[in-house]
Amino acid sequence: MAQKNNLKYILLGLLNEQSLTGYDLTKAFDSDIGEFWSANHSQIYPLLKKLELDGLIAHELVTTGEKLEKKLYSITSTGVDELTTWLHTPTPDLNANKDEFILKLYFIDQKSDPLLRPMLTEQLTLHTNKYLHLQTQMKNKFNNQMPSSNNYGHFLILEHAILREQEYKNWLEKVIDNLD
Amino acid sequence: MAQKNNLKYILLGLLNEQSLTGYDLTKAFDSDIGEFWSANHSQIYPLLKKLELDGLIAHELVTTGEKLEKKLYSITSTGVDELTTWLHTPTPDLNANKDEFILKLYFIDQKSDPLLRPMLTEQLTLHTNKYLHLQTQMKNKFNNQMPSSNNYGHFLILEHAILREQEYKNWLEKVIDNLD
DNA sequence: TCGACCATGTAAACTGTTACATGATTGT
DNA sequence: ACAATCATGTAACAGTTTACATGGTCGA
């Protein structure tokens, strides 16, 4: 979906914590931030170039081994300013979260439709796995406790994600039980 | 985001219930289906043309008043087949639901950040309103009861949406309370 | 040496939003 | 008459995905 260049702020936000390469930034979407946003390297590399042109980030070359060069990006003070401005900007719009399964379900008219049970159980598996995955993340990153300092936001969104998956699981289980 | 042409199936799904104009289909995203997907008329009209070219839908002209012509679209048997195939296709991927507020929260490091409270209360207002809106929808459409026939999927997703907003609200309230 | 992973890039196609454009109907 | 709504379309732009393309490093 054509959003408001949120990816730009994600990159600035991540670089505000530490200097990273495009590859590192790409990987960040496989874990942490991946629970809430997705992006491919083919989108990230060009954007990094643009952000550098705009003076929001800068890179230095680092060589690994014999000749493998990486571009280690860091945020500039202008970049920090833009990030801060973004954080201070209200977020007044709730965007419909586009869930393909929910869409299909919308078009199932009858409780007796034989498609219903396999669809629901498939989703239950997916959401149970996601739930367990998030639990593990919480254990690994925060040892199930609210951090006394730092990463408070990260803790909060992980907590929220877990509650969300729990709700999704519970609802699916209830609906499946009720099919009989 | 570049998805898998989900909009196509939404249009087919809606036209499978009854014949509609492009304008009607556009309006459907303001209510019902709008809780789960968004689309503008500028995306819908060209897609309707394409679907007609592909033989999935057909239109007849209906004249209102003196000369206002509307195109009343209906689904063809080929269209029904494609819709059915889609409904039978597994939905094995959970896509990250992109929530800008959650993204911002991720970058708030300290519990003491003065930004935190206004951000959270802004979202609480939004989600409370959404919750109340969904409750009203449920009352209007289903009178708070599971339908004995028809629209079972619609009922389910509305129920799920309400539970989801309830969770979101509860979480926000808890976090705000805990700020003191 | 070989496979997994590190590392960076581009191109094409697709999906989605915002803006531009026009005209008719209906109810007050 | 006027405003709100009905009704349909295109153009430009922005964001996202998939595929193409290349080469280096590290550990078993």
PDB file of C-alpha atoms in Angstrom, chain A residues 1-2 4 6 9-10 13-14 17 32-38 86-111 115-116 119 122-123 126-127 130 146 149-154 156-157 159-160 163-164 167-168 171 174-175 178-179, chain B residues 1-2 4 6 9-10 13-14 17 32-38 86-111 115-116 119 122-123 126-127 130 146 149-154 156-157 159-160 163-164 167-168 171 174-175 178-179:
ATOM      1  CA  MET A   1       0.000   0.000   0.000  1.00  0.00           C
ATOM      2  CA  ALA A   2       1.247   3.466  -0.683  1.00  0.00           C
ATOM      3  CA  LYS A   4       3.599   7.787   4.108  1.00  0.00           C
ATOM      4  CA  ASN A   6       7.177   4.911   7.021  1.00  0.00           C
ATOM      5  CA  TYR A   9      11.580   6.449   9.592  1.00  0.00           C
ATOM      6  CA  ILE A  10      12.157   2.817  10.442  1.00  0.00           C
ATOM      7  CA  GLY A  13      15.055   4.827  13.932  1.00  0.00           C
ATOM      8  CA  LEU A  14      17.220   1.742  13.667  1.00  0.00           C
ATOM      9  CA  GLU A  17      20.411   3.127  17.901  1.00  0.00           C
ATOM     10  CA  ASP A  32      12.197  -7.535  15.904  1.00  0.00           C
ATOM     11  CA  ILE A  33      10.591  -5.004  13.656  1.00  0.00           C
ATOM     12  CA  GLY A  34       9.321  -7.767  11.388  1.00  0.00           C
ATOM     13  CA  GLU A  35       6.381  -8.311  13.735  1.00  0.00           C
ATOM     14  CA  PHE A  36       5.093  -4.902  12.687  1.00  0.00           C
ATOM     15  CA  TRP A  37       6.472  -4.093   9.289  1.00  0.00           C
ATOM     16  CA  SER A  38       7.961  -5.827   6.293  1.00  0.00           C
ATOM     17  CA  TRP A  86       8.100  12.168  13.049  1.00  0.00           C
ATOM     18  CA  LEU A  87       7.846  10.808  16.586  1.00  0.00           C
ATOM     19  CA  HIS A  88       6.196  14.054  17.672  1.00  0.00           C
ATOM     20  CA  THR A  89       3.648  13.948  14.866  1.00  0.00           C
ATOM     21  CA  PRO A  90       0.196  12.651  15.820  1.00  0.00           C
ATOM     22  CA  THR A  91      -0.962   9.363  14.323  1.00  0.00           C
ATOM     23  CA  PRO A  92      -4.664  10.081  13.880  1.00  0.00           C
ATOM     24  CA  ASP A  93      -5.558   7.381  11.365  1.00  0.00           C
ATOM     25  CA  LEU A  94      -6.346   3.764  11.983  1.00  0.00           C
ATOM     26  CA  ASN A  95      -5.616   1.901   8.788  1.00  0.00           C
ATOM     27  CA  ALA A  96      -7.622  -1.209   8.048  1.00  0.00           C
ATOM     28  CA  ASN A  97      -5.309  -4.119   8.656  1.00  0.00           C
ATOM     29  CA  LYS A  98      -5.524  -6.235   5.610  1.00  0.00           C
ATOM     30  CA  ASP A  99      -5.892  -9.872   6.515  1.00  0.00           C
ATOM     31  CA  GLU A 100      -6.551 -12.193   3.591  1.00  0.00           C
ATOM     32  CA  PHE A 101      -8.085 -14.912   5.731  1.00  0.00           C
ATOM     33  CA  ILE A 102     -10.591 -12.485   7.221  1.00  0.00           C
ATOM     34  CA  LEU A 103     -11.487 -11.453   3.716  1.00  0.00           C
ATOM     35  CA  LYS A 104     -12.238 -15.005   2.672  1.00  0.00           C
ATOM     36  CA  LEU A 105     -14.244 -15.579   5.805  1.00  0.00           C
ATOM     37  CA  TYR A 106     -16.393 -12.584   4.929  1.00  0.00           C
ATOM     38  CA  PHE A 107     -17.632 -14.433   1.869  1.00  0.00           C
ATOM     39  CA  ILE A 108     -18.559 -17.645   3.678  1.00  0.00           C
ATOM     40  CA  ASP A 109     -22.271 -17.310   4.102  1.00  0.00           C
ATOM     41  CA  GLN A 110     -23.302 -20.523   5.808  1.00  0.00           C
ATOM     42  CA  LYS A 111     -22.164 -21.969   9.098  1.00  0.00           C
ATOM     43  CA  LEU A 115     -14.700 -25.001   3.898  1.00  0.00           C
ATOM     44  CA  LEU A 116     -15.083 -23.343   7.257  1.00  0.00           C
ATOM     45  CA  MET A 119      -9.853 -22.659   7.018  1.00  0.00           C
ATOM     46  CA  GLU A 122      -5.217 -23.656   9.297  1.00  0.00           C
ATOM     47  CA  GLN A 123      -5.326 -20.196  10.842  1.00  0.00           C
ATOM     48  CA  LEU A 126      -0.523 -20.226  12.117  1.00  0.00           C
ATOM     49  CA  HIS A 127      -1.556 -18.041  15.025  1.00  0.00           C
ATOM     50  CA  LYS A 130       3.115 -16.990  15.988  1.00  0.00           C
ATOM     51  CA  MET A 146       9.239  -5.017  32.037  1.00  0.00           C
ATOM     52  CA  SER A 149      15.489   1.051  31.532  1.00  0.00           C
ATOM     53  CA  ASN A 150      15.751   1.172  27.733  1.00  0.00           C
ATOM     54  CA  ASN A 151      13.686  -0.614  25.103  1.00  0.00           C
ATOM     55  CA  TYR A 152      10.468   0.199  26.910  1.00  0.00           C
ATOM     56  CA  GLY A 153       8.608   0.722  23.636  1.00  0.00           C
ATOM     57  CA  HIS A 154       9.942  -2.507  22.245  1.00  0.00           C
ATOM     58  CA  LEU A 156       5.288  -2.748  25.023  1.00  0.00           C
ATOM     59  CA  ILE A 157       4.734  -3.710  21.426  1.00  0.00           C
ATOM     60  CA  GLU A 159       3.448  -7.462  24.955  1.00  0.00           C
ATOM     61  CA  HIS A 160       0.698  -6.083  22.722  1.00  0.00           C
ATOM     62  CA  LEU A 163      -2.100 -10.272  23.644  1.00  0.00           C
ATOM     63  CA  ARG A 164      -3.292  -9.808  20.088  1.00  0.00           C
ATOM     64  CA  GLU A 167      -7.149 -13.008  21.304  1.00  0.00           C
ATOM     65  CA  TYR A 168      -6.919 -14.327  17.750  1.00  0.00           C
ATOM     66  CA  TRP A 171     -11.534 -16.499  19.003  1.00  0.00           C
ATOM     67  CA  LYS A 174     -14.212 -20.681  20.207  1.00  0.00           C
ATOM     68  CA  VAL A 175     -15.530 -20.591  16.646  1.00  0.00           C
ATOM     69  CA  ASN A 178     -19.017 -23.927  18.121  1.00  0.00           C
ATOM     70  CA  LEU A 179     -19.093 -25.538  14.678  1.00  0.00           C
TER      71      LEU A 179
ATOM     72  CA  MET B   1       1.537  -3.055  -0.600  1.00  0.00           C
ATOM     73  CA  ALA B   2       1.636  -5.204  -3.661  1.00  0.00           C
ATOM     74  CA  LYS B   4      -2.022 -10.900  -4.543  1.00  0.00           C
ATOM     75  CA  ASN B   6      -7.117  -9.404  -3.254  1.00  0.00           C
ATOM     76  CA  TYR B   9     -11.718 -11.250  -5.200  1.00  0.00           C
ATOM     77  CA  ILE B  10     -13.484  -8.716  -3.021  1.00  0.00           C
ATOM     78  CA  GLY B  13     -17.308 -11.758  -3.814  1.00  0.00           C
ATOM     79  CA  LEU B  14     -19.557  -8.729  -3.523  1.00  0.00           C
ATOM     80  CA  GLU B  17     -24.189 -11.649  -3.675  1.00  0.00           C
ATOM     81  CA  ASP B  32     -18.988  -3.497   5.920  1.00  0.00           C
ATOM     82  CA  ILE B  33     -15.863  -4.572   4.127  1.00  0.00           C
ATOM     83  CA  GLY B  34     -14.198  -1.312   5.077  1.00  0.00           C
ATOM     84  CA  GLU B  35     -13.352  -2.733   8.494  1.00  0.00           C
ATOM     85  CA  PHE B  36     -10.956  -5.097   6.761  1.00  0.00           C
ATOM     86  CA  TRP B  37      -9.909  -3.565   3.499  1.00  0.00           C
ATOM     87  CA  SER B  38      -9.738  -0.195   1.825  1.00  0.00           C
ATOM     88  CA  TRP B  86      -9.734 -18.480  -4.336  1.00  0.00           C
ATOM     89  CA  LEU B  87     -11.890 -19.437  -1.354  1.00  0.00           C
ATOM     90  CA  HIS B  88     -10.514 -22.990  -1.566  1.00  0.00           C
ATOM     91  CA  THR B  89      -6.910 -21.808  -1.687  1.00  0.00           C
ATOM     92  CA  PRO B  90      -5.026 -22.003   1.631  1.00  0.00           C
ATOM     93  CA  THR B  91      -3.975 -18.761   3.271  1.00  0.00           C
ATOM     94  CA  PRO B  92      -0.663 -19.832   4.747  1.00  0.00           C
ATOM     95  CA  ASP B  93       0.935 -16.430   5.304  1.00  0.00           C
ATOM     96  CA  LEU B  94       0.414 -14.037   8.151  1.00  0.00           C
ATOM     97  CA  ASN B  95       1.278 -10.601   6.881  1.00  0.00           C
ATOM     98  CA  ALA B  96       2.643  -8.088   9.328  1.00  0.00           C
ATOM     99  CA  ASN B  97      -0.133  -5.625   9.974  1.00  0.00           C
ATOM    100  CA  LYS B  98       1.370  -2.265   9.471  1.00  0.00           C
ATOM    101  CA  ASP B  99       0.435   0.026  12.313  1.00  0.00           C
ATOM    102  CA  GLU B 100       2.177   3.393  12.297  1.00  0.00           C
ATOM    103  CA  PHE B 101       1.598   4.036  15.982  1.00  0.00           C
ATOM    104  CA  ILE B 102       3.187   0.727  16.943  1.00  0.00           C
ATOM    105  CA  LEU B 103       6.148   1.674  14.807  1.00  0.00           C
ATOM    106  CA  LYS B 104       6.630   4.945  16.643  1.00  0.00           C
ATOM    107  CA  LEU B 105       6.277   3.221  19.974  1.00  0.00           C
ATOM    108  CA  TYR B 106       9.074   0.865  19.006  1.00  0.00           C
ATOM    109  CA  PHE B 107      11.469   3.784  18.969  1.00  0.00           C
ATOM    110  CA  ILE B 108      10.498   5.153  22.379  1.00  0.00           C
ATOM    111  CA  ASP B 109      13.241   3.883  24.600  1.00  0.00           C
ATOM    112  CA  GLN B 110      12.415   5.281  28.002  1.00  0.00           C
ATOM    113  CA  LYS B 111       9.305   4.840  30.108  1.00  0.00           C
ATOM    114  CA  LEU B 115       5.870  11.728  24.419  1.00  0.00           C
ATOM    115  CA  LEU B 116       4.510   8.439  25.703  1.00  0.00           C
ATOM    116  CA  MET B 119       0.695   9.108  22.131  1.00  0.00           C
ATOM    117  CA  GLU B 122      -4.498   9.615  21.339  1.00  0.00           C
ATOM    118  CA  GLN B 123      -4.624   5.955  20.351  1.00  0.00           C
ATOM    119  CA  LEU B 126      -9.160   6.252  18.327  1.00  0.00           C
ATOM    120  CA  HIS B 127      -9.582   2.658  19.398  1.00  0.00           C
ATOM    121  CA  LYS B 130     -13.612   2.218  16.652  1.00  0.00           C
ATOM    122  CA  MET B 146     -25.303 -15.161  15.820  1.00  0.00           C
ATOM    123  CA  SER B 149     -28.659 -18.464   8.463  1.00  0.00           C
ATOM    124  CA  ASN B 150     -26.628 -16.379   6.015  1.00  0.00           C
ATOM    125  CA  ASN B 151     -23.838 -13.888   6.686  1.00  0.00           C
ATOM    126  CA  TYR B 152     -22.192 -16.214   9.164  1.00  0.00           C
ATOM    127  CA  GLY B 153     -18.692 -15.173   8.011  1.00  0.00           C
ATOM    128  CA  HIS B 154     -19.624 -11.530   8.250  1.00  0.00           C
ATOM    129  CA  LEU B 156     -17.636 -13.837  12.726  1.00  0.00           C
ATOM    130  CA  ILE B 157     -15.298 -11.163  11.460  1.00  0.00           C
ATOM    131  CA  GLU B 159     -17.112 -10.402  16.387  1.00  0.00           C
ATOM    132  CA  HIS B 160     -13.374 -10.805  15.913  1.00  0.00           C
ATOM    133  CA  LEU B 163     -12.574  -8.531  20.431  1.00  0.00           C
ATOM    134  CA  ARG B 164      -9.460  -7.151  18.757  1.00  0.00           C
ATOM    135  CA  GLU B 167      -7.812  -6.045  23.517  1.00  0.00           C
ATOM    136  CA  TYR B 168      -6.185  -2.959  22.019  1.00  0.00           C
ATOM    137  CA  TRP B 171      -3.727  -2.867  26.668  1.00  0.00           C
ATOM    138  CA  LYS B 174      -3.161  -0.753  31.303  1.00  0.00           C
ATOM    139  CA  VAL B 175      -0.034   0.897  29.915  1.00  0.00           C
ATOM    140  CA  ASN B 178       1.166   2.000  34.682  1.00  0.00           C
ATOM    141  CA  LEU B 179       2.893   5.222  33.627  1.00  0.00           C
TER     142      LEU B 179
END
